[in-house]
């Protein structure tokens, strides 16, 4: 266990914190919406399609990247993802038509899945045996801080030098900062001759390093359970709601008259709220999943109506509302959803269960990028923001109900016991191979 020395697990956490800081760039696409749309003479909905394309390609690329990550040196796969992401972002600064942005975002999306959502939960579940939700929250919190920096700096750069140099600067920074820390990562403690951190504090009778020998449901068995469908559909709906965030910057500039700089700083407040709640939600979830779920969504349920129905709001009011929306937008995919997925389905088939939920949230998130744009055109900001808050509230109820059913019924099923269903799943895979 490297007694007397710092466990390498904390080096993994530090590296992931930097990488998630870098990946905060993904929340900055909104600051380019108005200037790029104006430059190309298109609508903001047309620009929103870039995110839709990126996300659909992420749905296709994430399973491929995950398989490559498991089969080959994880550092090579992650480094390739960072380089391709930075290069595609940089090249957007040279685009002369919207279709070129679509192509670059499609390429970027193929490499994005392993970096944005799956990396922390996958790696840290191998390196830590205790307080996994809390650790994932700590490792992920800098994505919010990164988002604050990217948005604040990006809004200022767009006002000073324009959107093209800003794309180029961002792309170069992604590669320069990210690549060195990719090389520190290891997929599993065994690669360093170690055991997971905290394993000596876990009851050997209930803990096994092999996830397939832990309690939980195999994904195939979950398909027969109503709670699985409630949970999966709700993740889709809630993620669809999250993407409305992308139009908040345009709302501030077109409806409230803010500049790129002041609107970008509001986005920074949103990201700071998310960074704080990454840690808060992870810690609370380890003690009370229900309370963590309510806390995570309360910010947006309150902020969206206040934002649209409060006339003549001060700039401080905008900052507070954006901070509250950030407490929902940032921690859901990065900490709340994987924690809820593990709470509902257990550890046995978590990788496949979570991979499925990633595909669902990517799919509906992509729909949200253009769907909310069409909704805004048809209904306006007031009705759209109200609808989003209502859907969030309904999602909280559905999530809590699904997890309650899982705790009450699933854990009593024979399929939940360690090792049950594993052999059948292995035989099925061999038969289809």
GROMACS .gro file of C-alpha atoms in nm:
model
  433
    1UNK     CA    1   0.000   0.000   0.000
    2UNK     CA    2   0.303   0.233  -0.016
    3UNK     CA    3   0.289   0.284   0.360
    4UNK     CA    4   0.418   0.625   0.465
    5UNK     CA    5   0.388   0.767   0.114
    6UNK     CA    6   0.108   0.950  -0.055
    7UNK     CA    7  -0.111   0.702  -0.239
    8UNK     CA    8  -0.093   0.742  -0.616
    9UNK     CA    9  -0.473   0.767  -0.615
   10UNK     CA   10  -0.433   1.132  -0.515
   11UNK     CA   11  -0.208   1.196  -0.815
   12UNK     CA   12  -0.490   1.054  -1.026
   13UNK     CA   13  -0.736   1.293  -0.858
   14UNK     CA   14  -0.504   1.591  -0.918
   15UNK     CA   15  -0.459   1.501  -1.286
   16UNK     CA   16  -0.833   1.458  -1.333
   17UNK     CA   17  -0.899   1.792  -1.165
   18UNK     CA   18  -0.677   1.967  -1.420
   19UNK     CA   19  -0.832   1.776  -1.709
   20UNK     CA   20  -1.183   1.861  -1.594
   21UNK     CA   21  -1.072   2.224  -1.567
   22UNK     CA   22  -0.965   2.201  -1.929
   23UNK     CA   23  -1.294   2.036  -2.027
   24UNK     CA   24  -1.476   2.337  -1.883
   25UNK     CA   25  -1.429   2.477  -2.233
   26UNK     CA   26  -1.733   2.269  -2.338
   27UNK     CA   27  -1.966   2.510  -2.158
   28UNK     CA   28  -1.833   2.812  -2.347
   29UNK     CA   29  -1.997   2.749  -2.684
   30UNK     CA   30  -2.282   2.981  -2.582
   31UNK     CA   31  -2.055   3.287  -2.581
   32UNK     CA   32  -1.988   3.234  -2.953
   33UNK     CA   33  -2.357   3.203  -3.044
   34UNK     CA   34  -2.436   3.569  -3.115
   35UNK     CA   35  -2.107   3.685  -3.276
   36UNK     CA   36  -2.071   3.380  -3.502
   37UNK     CA   37  -2.438   3.389  -3.604
   38UNK     CA   38  -2.407   3.758  -3.687
   39UNK     CA   39  -2.086   3.703  -3.884
   40UNK     CA   40  -2.241   3.427  -4.097
   41UNK     CA   41  -2.585   3.588  -4.122
   42UNK     CA   42  -2.765   3.292  -3.961
   43UNK     CA   43  -3.000   3.245  -3.665
   44UNK     CA   44  -2.884   3.141  -3.319
   45UNK     CA   45  -3.077   2.817  -3.371
   46UNK     CA   46  -2.855   2.741  -3.671
   47UNK     CA   47  -2.550   2.788  -3.450
   48UNK     CA   48  -2.712   2.571  -3.183
   49UNK     CA   49  -2.705   2.289  -3.439
   50UNK     CA   50  -2.326   2.272  -3.392
   51UNK     CA   51  -2.383   2.143  -3.039
   52UNK     CA   52  -2.648   1.901  -3.163
   53UNK     CA   53  -2.409   1.754  -3.418
   54UNK     CA   54  -2.126   1.735  -3.165
   55UNK     CA   55  -2.344   1.555  -2.914
   56UNK     CA   56  -2.487   1.303  -3.160
   57UNK     CA   57  -2.135   1.221  -3.274
   58UNK     CA   58  -2.042   1.188  -2.907
   59UNK     CA   59  -2.317   0.926  -2.873
   60UNK     CA   60  -2.153   0.732  -3.157
   61UNK     CA   61  -1.797   0.786  -3.042
   62UNK     CA   62  -1.825   0.730  -2.666
   63UNK     CA   63  -1.873   0.349  -2.682
   64UNK     CA   64  -1.587   0.319  -2.931
   65UNK     CA   65  -1.357   0.536  -2.718
   66UNK     CA   66  -1.456   0.338  -2.407
   67UNK     CA   67  -1.367   0.007  -2.575
   68UNK     CA   68  -1.035   0.146  -2.697
   69UNK     CA   69  -0.967   0.284  -2.350
   70UNK     CA   70  -1.021  -0.059  -2.194
   71UNK     CA   71  -0.818  -0.242  -2.458
   72UNK     CA   72  -0.517  -0.013  -2.494
   73UNK     CA   73  -0.308   0.225  -2.284
   74UNK     CA   74  -0.560   0.471  -2.140
   75UNK     CA   75  -0.310   0.755  -2.154
   76UNK     CA   76  -0.281   0.725  -2.532
   77UNK     CA   77  -0.658   0.725  -2.582
   78UNK     CA   78  -0.716   1.021  -2.350
   79UNK     CA   79  -0.425   1.218  -2.495
   80UNK     CA   80  -0.558   1.160  -2.845
   81UNK     CA   81  -0.897   1.287  -2.731
   82UNK     CA   82  -0.746   1.604  -2.586
   83UNK     CA   83  -0.536   1.675  -2.896
   84UNK     CA   84  -0.824   1.622  -3.138
   85UNK     CA   85  -1.054   1.835  -2.923
   86UNK     CA   86  -0.807   2.123  -2.909
   87UNK     CA   87  -0.725   2.100  -3.279
   88UNK     CA   88  -1.092   2.104  -3.383
   89UNK     CA   89  -1.161   2.398  -3.154
   90UNK     CA   90  -0.863   2.589  -3.291
   91UNK     CA   91  -0.964   2.530  -3.654
   92UNK     CA   92  -1.307   2.683  -3.594
   93UNK     CA   93  -1.130   3.017  -3.584
   94UNK     CA   94  -1.053   2.977  -3.955
   95UNK     CA   95  -1.404   2.880  -4.069
   96UNK     CA   96  -1.578   3.092  -4.331
   97UNK     CA   97  -1.918   2.918  -4.332
   98UNK     CA   98  -2.141   2.750  -4.076
   99UNK     CA   99  -2.116   2.408  -4.243
  100UNK     CA  100  -1.743   2.404  -4.164
  101UNK     CA  101  -1.822   2.443  -3.795
  102UNK     CA  102  -2.063   2.151  -3.830
  103UNK     CA  103  -1.788   1.929  -3.972
  104UNK     CA  104  -1.533   2.022  -3.705
  105UNK     CA  105  -1.784   1.970  -3.424
  106UNK     CA  106  -1.874   1.630  -3.569
  107UNK     CA  107  -1.508   1.524  -3.555
  108UNK     CA  108  -1.468   1.672  -3.208
  109UNK     CA  109  -1.775   1.485  -3.086
  110UNK     CA  110  -1.630   1.148  -3.183
  111UNK     CA  111  -1.353   1.202  -2.927
  112UNK     CA  112  -1.547   1.394  -2.661
  113UNK     CA  113  -1.739   1.116  -2.484
  114UNK     CA  114  -1.442   0.970  -2.301
  115UNK     CA  115  -1.337   1.313  -2.179
  116UNK     CA  116  -1.653   1.491  -2.069
  117UNK     CA  117  -1.864   1.245  -1.870
  118UNK     CA  118  -1.717   0.899  -1.849
  119UNK     CA  119  -1.356   0.957  -1.752
  120UNK     CA  120  -1.384   1.052  -1.383
  121UNK     CA  121  -1.650   0.802  -1.280
  122UNK     CA  122  -1.474   0.518  -1.464
  123UNK     CA  123  -1.120   0.583  -1.338
  124UNK     CA  124  -1.201   0.680  -0.980
  125UNK     CA  125  -1.429   0.381  -0.920
  126UNK     CA  126  -1.116   0.166  -0.966
  127UNK     CA  127  -0.881   0.380  -0.758
  128UNK     CA  128  -1.103   0.435  -0.451
  129UNK     CA  129  -1.294   0.191  -0.230
  130UNK     CA  130  -1.466   0.449  -0.008
  131UNK     CA  131  -1.656   0.778  -0.050
  132UNK     CA  132  -1.659   0.739  -0.427
  133UNK     CA  133  -1.932   1.000  -0.490
  134UNK     CA  134  -1.744   1.256  -0.279
  135UNK     CA  135  -1.416   1.187  -0.458
  136UNK     CA  136  -1.579   1.215  -0.801
  137UNK     CA  137  -1.726   1.547  -0.690
  138UNK     CA  138  -1.387   1.677  -0.578
  139UNK     CA  139  -1.214   1.562  -0.897
  140UNK     CA  140  -1.488   1.711  -1.112
  141UNK     CA  141  -1.534   2.046  -0.939
  142UNK     CA  142  -1.275   2.225  -1.148
  143UNK     CA  143  -1.487   2.174  -1.457
  144UNK     CA  144  -1.710   2.445  -1.316
  145UNK     CA  145  -1.413   2.667  -1.233
  146UNK     CA  146  -1.276   2.599  -1.580
  147UNK     CA  147  -1.611   2.693  -1.727
  148UNK     CA  148  -1.602   3.018  -1.531
  149UNK     CA  149  -1.255   3.099  -1.665
  150UNK     CA  150  -1.333   2.998  -2.025
  151UNK     CA  151  -1.658   3.198  -2.028
  152UNK     CA  152  -1.527   3.506  -1.854
  153UNK     CA  153  -1.202   3.516  -2.051
  154UNK     CA  154  -1.374   3.421  -2.374
  155UNK     CA  155  -1.639   3.692  -2.348
  156UNK     CA  156  -1.367   3.949  -2.286
  157UNK     CA  157  -1.151   3.820  -2.572
  158UNK     CA  158  -1.444   3.828  -2.815
  159UNK     CA  159  -1.504   4.195  -2.729
  160UNK     CA  160  -1.132   4.277  -2.758
  161UNK     CA  161  -0.997   4.068  -3.049
  162UNK     CA  162  -1.303   3.895  -3.198
  163UNK     CA  163  -1.439   3.541  -3.199
  164UNK     CA  164  -1.186   3.395  -3.447
  165UNK     CA  165  -0.871   3.457  -3.236
  166UNK     CA  166  -1.068   3.343  -2.930
  167UNK     CA  167  -1.135   3.003  -3.090
  168UNK     CA  168  -0.765   2.972  -3.180
  169UNK     CA  169  -0.645   3.069  -2.831
  170UNK     CA  170  -0.887   2.827  -2.667
  171UNK     CA  171  -0.786   2.537  -2.892
  172UNK     CA  172  -0.416   2.588  -2.825
  173UNK     CA  173  -0.475   2.618  -2.449
  174UNK     CA  174  -0.672   2.291  -2.440
  175UNK     CA  175  -0.375   2.101  -2.585
  176UNK     CA  176  -0.098   2.280  -2.396
  177UNK     CA  177  -0.260   2.244  -2.053
  178UNK     CA  178  -0.424   1.904  -2.100
  179UNK     CA  179  -0.163   1.677  -2.258
  180UNK     CA  180   0.097   1.670  -1.972
  181UNK     CA  181  -0.167   1.560  -1.720
  182UNK     CA  182  -0.302   1.287  -1.948
  183UNK     CA  183   0.034   1.116  -1.914
  184UNK     CA  184  -0.004   1.086  -1.534
  185UNK     CA  185  -0.319   0.876  -1.554
  186UNK     CA  186  -0.341   0.502  -1.495
  187UNK     CA  187  -0.657   0.299  -1.545
  188UNK     CA  188  -0.614   0.072  -1.247
  189UNK     CA  189  -0.408   0.060  -0.923
  190UNK     CA  190  -0.259  -0.272  -1.033
  191UNK     CA  191  -0.059  -0.083  -1.297
  192UNK     CA  192   0.131   0.078  -1.009
  193UNK     CA  193   0.135  -0.234  -0.792
  194UNK     CA  194  -0.124  -0.087  -0.556
  195UNK     CA  195  -0.465  -0.161  -0.406
  196UNK     CA  196  -0.754   0.088  -0.420
  197UNK     CA  197  -0.727   0.369  -0.168
  198UNK     CA  198  -0.920   0.297   0.152
  199UNK     CA  199  -0.964  -0.074   0.086
  200UNK     CA  200  -0.842  -0.156   0.436
  201UNK     CA  201  -1.143   0.035   0.578
  202UNK     CA  202  -1.399  -0.171   0.387
  203UNK     CA  203  -1.561  -0.488   0.515
  204UNK     CA  204  -1.406  -0.772   0.310
  205UNK     CA  205  -1.738  -0.957   0.324
  206UNK     CA  206  -1.915  -0.681   0.132
  207UNK     CA  207  -1.639  -0.541  -0.088
  208UNK     CA  208  -1.475  -0.703  -0.387
  209UNK     CA  209  -1.234  -0.534  -0.626
  210UNK     CA  210  -1.403  -0.710  -0.918
  211UNK     CA  211  -1.726  -0.515  -0.991
  212UNK     CA  212  -1.888  -0.826  -1.139
  213UNK     CA  213  -1.865  -0.993  -0.797
  214UNK     CA  214  -2.036  -0.704  -0.618
  215UNK     CA  215  -2.410  -0.668  -0.546
  216UNK     CA  216  -2.622  -0.519  -0.821
  217UNK     CA  217  -2.834  -0.588  -1.126
  218UNK     CA  218  -2.710  -0.686  -1.468
  219UNK     CA  219  -2.829  -0.443  -1.731
  220UNK     CA  220  -3.027  -0.712  -1.912
  221UNK     CA  221  -3.224  -0.781  -1.594
  222UNK     CA  222  -3.296  -0.411  -1.544
  223UNK     CA  223  -3.487  -0.393  -1.872
  224UNK     CA  224  -3.772  -0.583  -1.706
  225UNK     CA  225  -3.804  -0.334  -1.420
  226UNK     CA  226  -4.035  -0.026  -1.443
  227UNK     CA  227  -3.798   0.176  -1.223
  228UNK     CA  228  -3.528   0.141  -1.489
  229UNK     CA  229  -3.749   0.302  -1.752
  230UNK     CA  230  -3.867   0.575  -1.516
  231UNK     CA  231  -3.505   0.656  -1.434
  232UNK     CA  232  -3.377   0.644  -1.793
  233UNK     CA  233  -3.660   0.853  -1.938
  234UNK     CA  234  -3.617   1.108  -1.660
  235UNK     CA  235  -3.245   1.141  -1.726
  236UNK     CA  236  -3.337   1.218  -2.085
  237UNK     CA  237  -3.595   1.482  -1.989
  238UNK     CA  238  -3.374   1.648  -1.726
  239UNK     CA  239  -3.077   1.662  -1.962
  240UNK     CA  240  -3.299   1.812  -2.233
  241UNK     CA  241  -3.376   2.087  -1.980
  242UNK     CA  242  -3.008   2.143  -1.900
  243UNK     CA  243  -2.934   2.247  -2.256
  244UNK     CA  244  -3.157   2.554  -2.230
  245UNK     CA  245  -2.855   2.704  -2.056
  246UNK     CA  246  -2.699   2.748  -2.400
  247UNK     CA  247  -2.954   3.016  -2.488
  248UNK     CA  248  -2.912   3.217  -2.169
  249UNK     CA  249  -2.623   3.415  -2.316
  250UNK     CA  250  -2.833   3.513  -2.617
  251UNK     CA  251  -3.119   3.606  -2.379
  252UNK     CA  252  -2.894   3.845  -2.189
  253UNK     CA  253  -2.759   4.009  -2.503
  254UNK     CA  254  -3.077   4.031  -2.711
  255UNK     CA  255  -3.342   4.076  -2.440
  256UNK     CA  256  -3.149   4.252  -2.163
  257UNK     CA  257  -2.885   4.442  -2.363
  258UNK     CA  258  -2.570   4.301  -2.197
  259UNK     CA  259  -2.237   4.291  -2.378
  260UNK     CA  260  -2.035   3.977  -2.455
  261UNK     CA  261  -1.813   4.057  -2.155
  262UNK     CA  262  -2.093   4.109  -1.901
  263UNK     CA  263  -2.292   3.812  -2.035
  264UNK     CA  264  -1.977   3.600  -2.022
  265UNK     CA  265  -1.927   3.692  -1.658
  266UNK     CA  266  -2.281   3.571  -1.586
  267UNK     CA  267  -2.182   3.240  -1.742
  268UNK     CA  268  -1.878   3.243  -1.513
  269UNK     CA  269  -2.110   3.281  -1.213
  270UNK     CA  270  -2.304   2.982  -1.344
  271UNK     CA  271  -1.987   2.775  -1.361
  272UNK     CA  272  -1.875   2.879  -1.013
  273UNK     CA  273  -2.210   2.763  -0.875
  274UNK     CA  274  -2.153   2.431  -1.046
  275UNK     CA  275  -1.799   2.398  -0.913
  276UNK     CA  276  -1.914   2.446  -0.555
  277UNK     CA  277  -2.202   2.204  -0.593
  278UNK     CA  278  -1.985   1.933  -0.748
  279UNK     CA  279  -1.833   1.890  -0.403
  280UNK     CA  280  -2.153   1.960  -0.208
  281UNK     CA  281  -2.369   1.716  -0.404
  282UNK     CA  282  -2.111   1.437  -0.389
  283UNK     CA  283  -2.076   1.475  -0.013
  284UNK     CA  284  -2.451   1.498   0.048
  285UNK     CA  285  -2.527   1.205  -0.183
  286UNK     CA  286  -2.304   0.975   0.020
  287UNK     CA  287  -2.537   1.049   0.315
  288UNK     CA  288  -2.878   1.116   0.154
  289UNK     CA  289  -2.943   1.057  -0.220
  290UNK     CA  290  -3.292   1.211  -0.191
  291UNK     CA  291  -3.166   1.536  -0.037
  292UNK     CA  292  -2.883   1.560  -0.290
  293UNK     CA  293  -3.130   1.526  -0.578
  294UNK     CA  294  -3.361   1.796  -0.441
  295UNK     CA  295  -3.069   2.033  -0.372
  296UNK     CA  296  -2.923   1.985  -0.719
  297UNK     CA  297  -3.242   2.086  -0.901
  298UNK     CA  298  -3.373   2.351  -0.662
  299UNK     CA  299  -3.148   2.621  -0.808
  300UNK     CA  300  -3.291   2.603  -1.160
  301UNK     CA  301  -3.648   2.551  -1.044
  302UNK     CA  302  -3.619   2.882  -0.858
  303UNK     CA  303  -3.393   3.078  -1.095
  304UNK     CA  304  -3.564   3.036  -1.431
  305UNK     CA  305  -3.899   3.189  -1.321
  306UNK     CA  306  -3.721   3.466  -1.127
  307UNK     CA  307  -3.500   3.543  -1.426
  308UNK     CA  308  -3.789   3.589  -1.666
  309UNK     CA  309  -4.061   3.736  -1.442
  310UNK     CA  310  -3.848   3.990  -1.255
  311UNK     CA  311  -3.843   4.308  -1.459
  312UNK     CA  312  -3.554   4.556  -1.442
  313UNK     CA  313  -3.331   4.304  -1.267
  314UNK     CA  314  -2.996   4.437  -1.148
  315UNK     CA  315  -2.673   4.289  -1.274
  316UNK     CA  316  -2.622   4.131  -0.930
  317UNK     CA  317  -2.959   3.962  -0.974
  318UNK     CA  318  -2.845   3.812  -1.304
  319UNK     CA  319  -2.527   3.683  -1.141
  320UNK     CA  320  -2.725   3.518  -0.858
  321UNK     CA  321  -2.973   3.355  -1.097
  322UNK     CA  322  -2.695   3.221  -1.314
  323UNK     CA  323  -2.514   3.091  -1.006
  324UNK     CA  324  -2.830   2.901  -0.907
  325UNK     CA  325  -2.874   2.754  -1.255
  326UNK     CA  326  -2.512   2.639  -1.238
  327UNK     CA  327  -2.586   2.433  -0.928
  328UNK     CA  328  -2.807   2.221  -1.153
  329UNK     CA  329  -2.639   2.237  -1.492
  330UNK     CA  330  -2.286   2.144  -1.389
  331UNK     CA  331  -2.318   1.868  -1.122
  332UNK     CA  332  -2.595   1.660  -1.282
  333UNK     CA  333  -2.404   1.478  -1.557
  334UNK     CA  334  -2.072   1.486  -1.376
  335UNK     CA  335  -2.169   1.366  -1.028
  336UNK     CA  336  -2.544   1.329  -0.962
  337UNK     CA  337  -2.633   1.102  -1.255
  338UNK     CA  338  -2.348   0.851  -1.213
  339UNK     CA  339  -2.412   0.843  -0.836
  340UNK     CA  340  -2.784   0.782  -0.889
  341UNK     CA  341  -2.704   0.517  -1.150
  342UNK     CA  342  -2.483   0.330  -0.903
  343UNK     CA  343  -2.739   0.373  -0.623
  344UNK     CA  344  -3.017   0.229  -0.839
  345UNK     CA  345  -2.837  -0.053  -1.018
  346UNK     CA  346  -2.543  -0.135  -0.791
  347UNK     CA  347  -2.183  -0.198  -0.894
  348UNK     CA  348  -2.214  -0.529  -1.075
  349UNK     CA  349  -2.288  -0.389  -1.420
  350UNK     CA  350  -2.235  -0.018  -1.351
  351UNK     CA  351  -2.006   0.040  -1.651
  352UNK     CA  352  -2.267  -0.080  -1.901
  353UNK     CA  353  -2.559   0.084  -1.716
  354UNK     CA  354  -2.380   0.419  -1.703
  355UNK     CA  355  -2.266   0.391  -2.065
  356UNK     CA  356  -2.631   0.350  -2.165
  357UNK     CA  357  -2.735   0.652  -1.960
  358UNK     CA  358  -2.456   0.857  -2.121
  359UNK     CA  359  -2.598   0.770  -2.462
  360UNK     CA  360  -2.946   0.873  -2.348
  361UNK     CA  361  -2.838   1.204  -2.199
  362UNK     CA  362  -2.622   1.283  -2.502
  363UNK     CA  363  -2.912   1.206  -2.736
  364UNK     CA  364  -3.165   1.421  -2.552
  365UNK     CA  365  -2.907   1.690  -2.483
  366UNK     CA  366  -2.852   1.717  -2.857
  367UNK     CA  367  -3.228   1.741  -2.911
  368UNK     CA  368  -3.238   2.018  -2.654
  369UNK     CA  369  -2.984   2.229  -2.841
  370UNK     CA  370  -3.216   2.280  -3.137
  371UNK     CA  371  -3.542   2.193  -2.958
  372UNK     CA  372  -3.518   2.483  -2.716
  373UNK     CA  373  -3.427   2.715  -3.003
  374UNK     CA  374  -3.747   2.619  -3.184
  375UNK     CA  375  -3.942   2.648  -2.859
  376UNK     CA  376  -3.809   3.001  -2.805
  377UNK     CA  377  -3.908   3.099  -3.157
  378UNK     CA  378  -4.260   2.959  -3.110
  379UNK     CA  379  -4.334   3.048  -2.745
  380UNK     CA  380  -4.088   3.317  -2.643
  381UNK     CA  381  -3.861   3.333  -2.340
  382UNK     CA  382  -4.131   3.363  -2.072
  383UNK     CA  383  -4.321   3.045  -2.160
  384UNK     CA  384  -4.002   2.853  -2.239
  385UNK     CA  385  -3.829   2.930  -1.910
  386UNK     CA  386  -4.148   2.843  -1.718
  387UNK     CA  387  -4.179   2.511  -1.903
  388UNK     CA  388  -3.818   2.423  -1.823
  389UNK     CA  389  -3.867   2.489  -1.449
  390UNK     CA  390  -4.181   2.272  -1.448
  391UNK     CA  391  -4.002   1.983  -1.621
  392UNK     CA  392  -3.718   2.005  -1.371
  393UNK     CA  393  -3.965   1.980  -1.081
  394UNK     CA  394  -4.131   1.675  -1.236
  395UNK     CA  395  -3.788   1.516  -1.286
  396UNK     CA  396  -3.704   1.547  -0.916
  397UNK     CA  397  -4.019   1.356  -0.825
  398UNK     CA  398  -3.950   1.084  -1.084
  399UNK     CA  399  -3.585   1.039  -0.983
  400UNK     CA  400  -3.671   1.002  -0.615
  401UNK     CA  401  -3.950   0.755  -0.697
  402UNK     CA  402  -3.720   0.540  -0.914
  403UNK     CA  403  -3.445   0.523  -0.651
  404UNK     CA  404  -3.701   0.445  -0.378
  405UNK     CA  405  -3.836   0.153  -0.583
  406UNK     CA  406  -3.483   0.029  -0.643
  407UNK     CA  407  -3.391   0.038  -0.276
  408UNK     CA  408  -3.719  -0.121  -0.167
  409UNK     CA  409  -3.755  -0.395  -0.431
  410UNK     CA  410  -3.441  -0.447  -0.639
  411UNK     CA  411  -3.211  -0.522  -0.348
  412UNK     CA  412  -3.438  -0.804  -0.235
  413UNK     CA  413  -3.434  -0.977  -0.575
  414UNK     CA  414  -3.216  -1.287  -0.633
  415UNK     CA  415  -3.064  -1.107  -0.935
  416UNK     CA  416  -2.914  -0.846  -0.701
  417UNK     CA  417  -2.687  -1.091  -0.518
  418UNK     CA  418  -2.310  -1.089  -0.598
  419UNK     CA  419  -2.221  -1.293  -0.905
  420UNK     CA  420  -2.579  -1.376  -1.006
  421UNK     CA  421  -2.637  -1.331  -1.379
  422UNK     CA  422  -2.269  -1.276  -1.458
  423UNK     CA  423  -2.211  -1.616  -1.619
  424UNK     CA  424  -2.524  -1.585  -1.832
  425UNK     CA  425  -2.409  -1.245  -1.953
  426UNK     CA  426  -2.063  -1.377  -2.037
  427UNK     CA  427  -2.210  -1.669  -2.235
  428UNK     CA  428  -2.436  -1.432  -2.426
  429UNK     CA  429  -2.139  -1.216  -2.522
  430UNK     CA  430  -1.943  -1.522  -2.638
  431UNK     CA  431  -2.238  -1.637  -2.847
  432UNK     CA  432  -2.257  -1.300  -3.027
  433UNK     CA  433  -1.881  -1.262  -3.066
   0.00000   0.00000   0.00000
